[in-house]
PDB file of C-alpha atoms in Angstrom:
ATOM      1  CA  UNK A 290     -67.556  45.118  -0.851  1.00 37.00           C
ATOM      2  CA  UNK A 291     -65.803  42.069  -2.012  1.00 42.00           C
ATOM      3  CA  UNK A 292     -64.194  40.054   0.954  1.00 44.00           C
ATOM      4  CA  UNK A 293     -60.388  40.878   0.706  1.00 46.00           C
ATOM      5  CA  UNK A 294     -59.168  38.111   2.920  1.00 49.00           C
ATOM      6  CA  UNK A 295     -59.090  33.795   2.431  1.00 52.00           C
ATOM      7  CA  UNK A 296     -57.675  31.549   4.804  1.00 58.00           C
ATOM      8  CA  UNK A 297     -54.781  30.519   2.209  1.00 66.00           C
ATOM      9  CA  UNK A 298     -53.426  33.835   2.383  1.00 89.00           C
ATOM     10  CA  UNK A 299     -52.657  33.933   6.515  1.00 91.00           C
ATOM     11  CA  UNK A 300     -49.732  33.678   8.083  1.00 91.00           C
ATOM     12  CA  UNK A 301     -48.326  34.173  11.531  1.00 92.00           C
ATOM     13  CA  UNK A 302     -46.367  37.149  13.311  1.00 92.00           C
ATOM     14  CA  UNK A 303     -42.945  35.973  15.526  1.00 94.00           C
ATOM     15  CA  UNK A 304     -45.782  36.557  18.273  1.00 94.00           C
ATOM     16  CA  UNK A 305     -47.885  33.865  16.815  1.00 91.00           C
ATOM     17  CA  UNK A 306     -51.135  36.262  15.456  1.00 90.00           C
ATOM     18  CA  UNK A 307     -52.490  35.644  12.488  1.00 91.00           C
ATOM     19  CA  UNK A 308     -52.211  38.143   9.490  1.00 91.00           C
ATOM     20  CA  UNK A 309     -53.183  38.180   6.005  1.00 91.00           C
ATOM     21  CA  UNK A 310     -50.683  38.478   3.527  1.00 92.00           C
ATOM     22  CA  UNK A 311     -52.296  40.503   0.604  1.00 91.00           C
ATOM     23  CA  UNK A 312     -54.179  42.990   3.342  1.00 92.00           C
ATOM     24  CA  UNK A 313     -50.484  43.276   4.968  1.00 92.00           C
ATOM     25  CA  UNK A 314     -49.133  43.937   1.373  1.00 92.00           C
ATOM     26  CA  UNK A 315     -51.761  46.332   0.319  1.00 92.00           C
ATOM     27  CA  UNK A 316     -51.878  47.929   3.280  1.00 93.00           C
ATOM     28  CA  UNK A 317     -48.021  48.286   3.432  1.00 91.00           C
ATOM     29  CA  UNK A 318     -48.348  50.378  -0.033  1.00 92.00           C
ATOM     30  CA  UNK A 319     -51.979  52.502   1.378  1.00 92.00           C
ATOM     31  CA  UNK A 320     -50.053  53.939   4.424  1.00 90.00           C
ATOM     32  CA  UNK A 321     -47.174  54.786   2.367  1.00 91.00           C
ATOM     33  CA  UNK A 322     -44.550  53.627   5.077  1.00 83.00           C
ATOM     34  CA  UNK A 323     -46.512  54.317   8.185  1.00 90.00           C
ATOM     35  CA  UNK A 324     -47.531  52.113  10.614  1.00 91.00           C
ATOM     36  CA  UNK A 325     -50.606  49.511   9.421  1.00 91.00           C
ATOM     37  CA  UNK A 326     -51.994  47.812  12.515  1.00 91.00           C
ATOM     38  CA  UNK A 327     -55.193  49.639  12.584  1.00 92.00           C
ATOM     39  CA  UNK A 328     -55.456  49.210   9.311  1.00 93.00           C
ATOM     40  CA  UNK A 329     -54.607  45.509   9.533  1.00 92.00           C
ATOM     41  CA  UNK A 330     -57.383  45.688  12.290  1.00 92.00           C
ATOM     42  CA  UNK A 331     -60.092  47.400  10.536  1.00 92.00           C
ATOM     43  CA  UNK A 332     -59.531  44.719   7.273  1.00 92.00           C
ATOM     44  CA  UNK A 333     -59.784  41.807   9.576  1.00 92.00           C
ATOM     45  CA  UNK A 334     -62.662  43.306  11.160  1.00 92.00           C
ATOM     46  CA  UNK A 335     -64.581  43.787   8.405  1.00 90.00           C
ATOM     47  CA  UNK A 336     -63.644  40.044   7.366  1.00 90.00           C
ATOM     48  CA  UNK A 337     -64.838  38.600  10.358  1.00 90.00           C
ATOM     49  CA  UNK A 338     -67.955  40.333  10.452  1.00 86.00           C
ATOM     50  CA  UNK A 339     -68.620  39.217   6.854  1.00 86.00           C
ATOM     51  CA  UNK A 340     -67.836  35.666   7.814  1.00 85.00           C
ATOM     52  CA  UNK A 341     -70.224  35.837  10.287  1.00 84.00           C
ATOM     53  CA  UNK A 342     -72.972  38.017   8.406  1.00 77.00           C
ATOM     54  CA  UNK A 343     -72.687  34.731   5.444  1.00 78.00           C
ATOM     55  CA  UNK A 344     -72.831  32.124   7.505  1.00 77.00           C
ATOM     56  CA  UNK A 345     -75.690  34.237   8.942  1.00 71.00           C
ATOM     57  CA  UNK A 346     -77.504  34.793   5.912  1.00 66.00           C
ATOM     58  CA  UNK A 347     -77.235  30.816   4.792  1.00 66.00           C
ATOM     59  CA  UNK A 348     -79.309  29.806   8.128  1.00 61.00           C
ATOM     60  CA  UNK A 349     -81.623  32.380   7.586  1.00 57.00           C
ATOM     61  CA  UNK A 350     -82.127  32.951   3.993  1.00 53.00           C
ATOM     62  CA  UNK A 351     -82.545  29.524   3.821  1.00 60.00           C
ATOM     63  CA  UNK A 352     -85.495  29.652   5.999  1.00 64.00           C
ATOM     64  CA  UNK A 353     -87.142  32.658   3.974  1.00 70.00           C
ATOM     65  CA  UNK A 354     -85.344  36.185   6.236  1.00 79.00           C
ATOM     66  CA  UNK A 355     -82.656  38.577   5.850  1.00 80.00           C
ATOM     67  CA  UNK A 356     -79.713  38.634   8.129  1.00 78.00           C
ATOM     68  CA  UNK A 357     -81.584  42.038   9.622  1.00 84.00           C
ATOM     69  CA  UNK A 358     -84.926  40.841   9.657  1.00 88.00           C
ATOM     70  CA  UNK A 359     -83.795  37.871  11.681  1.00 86.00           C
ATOM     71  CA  UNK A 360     -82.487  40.737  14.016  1.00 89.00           C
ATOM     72  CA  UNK A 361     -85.505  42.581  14.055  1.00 93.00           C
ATOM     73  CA  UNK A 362     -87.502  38.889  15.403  1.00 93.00           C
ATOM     74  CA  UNK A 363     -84.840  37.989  17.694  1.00 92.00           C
ATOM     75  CA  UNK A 364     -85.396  42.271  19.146  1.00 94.00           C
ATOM     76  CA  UNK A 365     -89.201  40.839  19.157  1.00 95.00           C
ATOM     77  CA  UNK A 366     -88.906  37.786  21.032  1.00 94.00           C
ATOM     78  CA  UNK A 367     -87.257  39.468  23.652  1.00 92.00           C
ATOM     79  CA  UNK A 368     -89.417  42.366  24.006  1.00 91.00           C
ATOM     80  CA  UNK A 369     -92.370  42.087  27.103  1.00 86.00           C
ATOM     81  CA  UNK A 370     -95.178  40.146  24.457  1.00 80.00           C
ATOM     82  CA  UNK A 371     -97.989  43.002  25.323  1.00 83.00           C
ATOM     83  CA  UNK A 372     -96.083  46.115  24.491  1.00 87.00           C
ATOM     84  CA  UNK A 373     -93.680  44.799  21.550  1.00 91.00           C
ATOM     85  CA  UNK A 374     -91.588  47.353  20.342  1.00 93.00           C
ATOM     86  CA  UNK A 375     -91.715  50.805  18.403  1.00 92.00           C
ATOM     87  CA  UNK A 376     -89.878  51.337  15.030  1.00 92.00           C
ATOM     88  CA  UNK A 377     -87.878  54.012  16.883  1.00 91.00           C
ATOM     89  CA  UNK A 378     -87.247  51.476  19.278  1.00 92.00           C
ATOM     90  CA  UNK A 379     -86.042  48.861  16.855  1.00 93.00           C
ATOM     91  CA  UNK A 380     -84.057  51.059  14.626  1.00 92.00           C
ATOM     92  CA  UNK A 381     -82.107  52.256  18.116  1.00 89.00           C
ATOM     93  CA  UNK A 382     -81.641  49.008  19.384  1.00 88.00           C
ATOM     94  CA  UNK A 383     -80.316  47.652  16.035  1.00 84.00           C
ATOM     95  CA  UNK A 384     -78.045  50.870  15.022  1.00 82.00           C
ATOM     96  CA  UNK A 385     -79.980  51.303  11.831  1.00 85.00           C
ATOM     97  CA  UNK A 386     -82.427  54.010  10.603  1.00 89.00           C
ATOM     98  CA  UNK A 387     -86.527  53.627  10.584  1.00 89.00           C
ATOM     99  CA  UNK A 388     -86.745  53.515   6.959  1.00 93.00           C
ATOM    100  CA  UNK A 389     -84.333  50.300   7.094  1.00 92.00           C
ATOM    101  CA  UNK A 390     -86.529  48.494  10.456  1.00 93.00           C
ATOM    102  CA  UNK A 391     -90.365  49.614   8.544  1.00 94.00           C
ATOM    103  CA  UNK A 392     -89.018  48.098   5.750  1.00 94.00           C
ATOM    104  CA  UNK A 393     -87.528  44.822   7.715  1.00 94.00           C
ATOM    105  CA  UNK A 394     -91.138  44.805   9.684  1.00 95.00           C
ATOM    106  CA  UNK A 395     -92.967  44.672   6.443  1.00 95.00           C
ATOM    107  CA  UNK A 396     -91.397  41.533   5.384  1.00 93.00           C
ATOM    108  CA  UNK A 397     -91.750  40.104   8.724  1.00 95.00           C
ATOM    109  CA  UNK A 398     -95.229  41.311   8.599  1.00 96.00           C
ATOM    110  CA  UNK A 399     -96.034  39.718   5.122  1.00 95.00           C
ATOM    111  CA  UNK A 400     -94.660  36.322   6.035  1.00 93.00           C
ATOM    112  CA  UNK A 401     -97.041  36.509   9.442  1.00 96.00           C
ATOM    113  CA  UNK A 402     -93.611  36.500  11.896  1.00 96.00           C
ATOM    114  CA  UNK A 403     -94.392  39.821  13.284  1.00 96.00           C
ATOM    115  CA  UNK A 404     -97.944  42.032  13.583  1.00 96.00           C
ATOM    116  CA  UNK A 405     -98.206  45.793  14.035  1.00 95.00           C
ATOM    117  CA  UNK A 406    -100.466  46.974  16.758  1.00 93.00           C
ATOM    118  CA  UNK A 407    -101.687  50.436  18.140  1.00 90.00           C
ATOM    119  CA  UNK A 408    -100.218  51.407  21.098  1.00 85.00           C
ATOM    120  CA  UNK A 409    -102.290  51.101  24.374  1.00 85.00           C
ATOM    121  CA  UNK A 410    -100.772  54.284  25.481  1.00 83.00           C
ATOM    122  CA  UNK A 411    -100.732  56.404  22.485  1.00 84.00           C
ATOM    123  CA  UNK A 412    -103.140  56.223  19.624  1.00 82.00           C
ATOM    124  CA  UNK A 413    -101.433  57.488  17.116  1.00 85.00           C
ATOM    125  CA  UNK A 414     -98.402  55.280  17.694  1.00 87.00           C
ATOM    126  CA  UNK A 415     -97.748  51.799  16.651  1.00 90.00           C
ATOM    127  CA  UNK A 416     -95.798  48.448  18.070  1.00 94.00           C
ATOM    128  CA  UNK A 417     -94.720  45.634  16.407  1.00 95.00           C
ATOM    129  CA  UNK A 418     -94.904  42.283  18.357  1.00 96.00           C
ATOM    130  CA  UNK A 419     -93.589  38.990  17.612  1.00 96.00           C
ATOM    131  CA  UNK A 420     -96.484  36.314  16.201  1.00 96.00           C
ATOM    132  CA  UNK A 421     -97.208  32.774  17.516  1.00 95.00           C
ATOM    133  CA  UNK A 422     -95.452  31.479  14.087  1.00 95.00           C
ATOM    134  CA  UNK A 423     -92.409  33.973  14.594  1.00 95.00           C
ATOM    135  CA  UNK A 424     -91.820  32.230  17.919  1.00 94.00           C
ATOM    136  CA  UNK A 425     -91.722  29.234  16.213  1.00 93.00           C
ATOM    137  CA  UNK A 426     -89.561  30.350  13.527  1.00 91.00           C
ATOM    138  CA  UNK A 427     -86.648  31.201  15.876  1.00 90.00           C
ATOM    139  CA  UNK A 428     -87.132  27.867  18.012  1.00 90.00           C
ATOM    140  CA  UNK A 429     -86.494  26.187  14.533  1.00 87.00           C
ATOM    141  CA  UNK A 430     -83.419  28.463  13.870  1.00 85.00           C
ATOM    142  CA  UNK A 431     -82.096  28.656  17.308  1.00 84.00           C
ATOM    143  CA  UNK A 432     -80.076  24.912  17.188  1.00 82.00           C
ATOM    144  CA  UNK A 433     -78.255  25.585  13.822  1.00 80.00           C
ATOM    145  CA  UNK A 434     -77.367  28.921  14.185  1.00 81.00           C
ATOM    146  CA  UNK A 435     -75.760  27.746  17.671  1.00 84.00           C
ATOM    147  CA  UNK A 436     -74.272  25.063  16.132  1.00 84.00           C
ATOM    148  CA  UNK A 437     -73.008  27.330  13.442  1.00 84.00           C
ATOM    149  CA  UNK A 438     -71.620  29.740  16.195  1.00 86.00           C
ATOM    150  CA  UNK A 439     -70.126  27.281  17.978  1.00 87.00           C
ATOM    151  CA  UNK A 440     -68.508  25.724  14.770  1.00 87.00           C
ATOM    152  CA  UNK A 441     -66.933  29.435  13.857  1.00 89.00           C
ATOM    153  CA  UNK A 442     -65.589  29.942  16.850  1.00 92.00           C
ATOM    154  CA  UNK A 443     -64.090  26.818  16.941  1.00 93.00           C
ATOM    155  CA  UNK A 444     -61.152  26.995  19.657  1.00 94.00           C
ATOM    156  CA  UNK A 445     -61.995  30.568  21.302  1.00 95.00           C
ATOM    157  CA  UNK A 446     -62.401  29.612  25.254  1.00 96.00           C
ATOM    158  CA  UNK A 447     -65.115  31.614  27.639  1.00 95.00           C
ATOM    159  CA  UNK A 448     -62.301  34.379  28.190  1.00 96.00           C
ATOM    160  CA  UNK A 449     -61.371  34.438  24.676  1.00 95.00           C
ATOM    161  CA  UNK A 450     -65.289  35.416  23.742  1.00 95.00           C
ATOM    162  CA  UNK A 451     -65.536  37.880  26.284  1.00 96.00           C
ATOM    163  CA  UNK A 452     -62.274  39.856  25.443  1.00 95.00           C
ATOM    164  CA  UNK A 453     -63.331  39.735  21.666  1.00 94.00           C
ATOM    165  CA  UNK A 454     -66.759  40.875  22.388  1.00 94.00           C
ATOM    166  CA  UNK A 455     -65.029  43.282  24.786  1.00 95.00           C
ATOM    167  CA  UNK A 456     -63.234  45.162  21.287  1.00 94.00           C
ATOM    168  CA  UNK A 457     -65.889  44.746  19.357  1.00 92.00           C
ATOM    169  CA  UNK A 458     -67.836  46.958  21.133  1.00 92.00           C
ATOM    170  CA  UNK A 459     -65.065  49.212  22.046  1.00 94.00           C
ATOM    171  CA  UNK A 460     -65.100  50.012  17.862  1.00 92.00           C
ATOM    172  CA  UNK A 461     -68.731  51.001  18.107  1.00 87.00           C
ATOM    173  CA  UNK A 462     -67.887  53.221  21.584  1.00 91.00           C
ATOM    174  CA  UNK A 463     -65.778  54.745  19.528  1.00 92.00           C
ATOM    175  CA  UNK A 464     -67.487  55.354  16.392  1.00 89.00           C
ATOM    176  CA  UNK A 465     -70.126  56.319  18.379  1.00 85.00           C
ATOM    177  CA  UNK A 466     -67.821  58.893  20.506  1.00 90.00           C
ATOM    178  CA  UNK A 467     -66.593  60.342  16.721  1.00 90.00           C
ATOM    179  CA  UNK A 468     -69.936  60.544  15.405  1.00 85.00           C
ATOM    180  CA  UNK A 469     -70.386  62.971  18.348  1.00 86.00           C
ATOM    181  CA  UNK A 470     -68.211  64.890  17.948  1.00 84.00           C
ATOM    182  CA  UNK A 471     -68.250  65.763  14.213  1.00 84.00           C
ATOM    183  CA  UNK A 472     -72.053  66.065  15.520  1.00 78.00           C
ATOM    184  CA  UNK A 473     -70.615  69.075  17.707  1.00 70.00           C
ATOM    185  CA  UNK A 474     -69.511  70.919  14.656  1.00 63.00           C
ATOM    186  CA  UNK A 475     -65.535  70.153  14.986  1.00 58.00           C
ATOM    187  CA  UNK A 476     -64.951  68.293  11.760  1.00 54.00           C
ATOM    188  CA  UNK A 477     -61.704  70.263  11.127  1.00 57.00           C
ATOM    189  CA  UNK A 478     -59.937  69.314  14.114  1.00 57.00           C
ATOM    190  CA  UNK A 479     -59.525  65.112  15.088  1.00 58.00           C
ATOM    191  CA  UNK A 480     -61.558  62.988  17.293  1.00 56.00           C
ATOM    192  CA  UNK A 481     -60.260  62.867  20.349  1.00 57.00           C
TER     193      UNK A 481
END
């Protein structure tokens, strides 16, 4: 989805938050009256995380990975180096299906980041470990991406990061808490 917000179109609340006009405007129209802070929320969101997912992708697309496959190495490099990690255990840890991680550990495989190995414990299962040259990879990536972190969050103090962390993953607690309970059979009747 095309981003919907640019940095010429904020402006501030009487409180001092920022806001984007044209989400505020379209918004406005969408809720036909009603209130449009989550709304609001959700846009800006969405904005952020596709700020972050580009500036993301530059580092490491320049280098040769995917914004997900640079997931799936960092997953790797902190996984105990004899066991590595399952698929399952990948696609959990990362929120994504298998289909998505086999297909992320392929390319990781191909380039020689990552290696596939039988389990110790269960022959008919597989692990994926990071490789000598995929430890390299992310010591090479790890300066500009925190450079690049530290540039986009410009002006955000220690508490500031932990609060906005703090929401972040409130959203996903949430999501996840829905998910569970359309799981249940209830889709009829609202999340609670």
């Amino acid at each position: 989805m095309k981003d919907v917000h640019n940095s010429e179109g904020l402006a501030h609340d009487p409180d001092g938050s920022l806001y984007d006009l044209g989400v505020r405007a379209s918004m406005r129209v969408f809720a036909a009256g009603d209130d449009t802070g989550a709304l609001e929320a959700a846009a800006a969101v969405r904005a952020a995380s596709q700020a972050i997912d580009r500036l993301r992708a530059q580092g490491a697309g320049g280098r040769g990975l995917s914004a997900g496959a640079l997931d799936v190495l960092a997953r790797l490099s902190a996984a105990d180096e004899e066991e590595g990690l399952s698929i399952g255990e990948l696609a959990r840890a990362a929120g994504v299906s298998s289909r998505n991680v086999t297909g992320l550990v392929d390319t990781l495989e191909r380039d020689g980041l990552a290696r596939r190995v039988q389990d110790r414990h269960d022959r008919r299962s597989v692990r994926v470990r990071i490789t000598v040259a995929g430890q390299d990879w992310l010591a090479a990536f790890r300066q500009p991406t925190q450079r690049a972190m530290s540039a986009v969050f410009q002006g955000f103090t220690e508490a500031d990061l932990a609060r906005f962390r703090h929401l972040c993953l409130r959203l996903v607690e949430n999501q996840h808490r829905i998910e569970e309970y359309l799981g249940a059979g209830r889709p009829d009747q609202p999340a609670p």
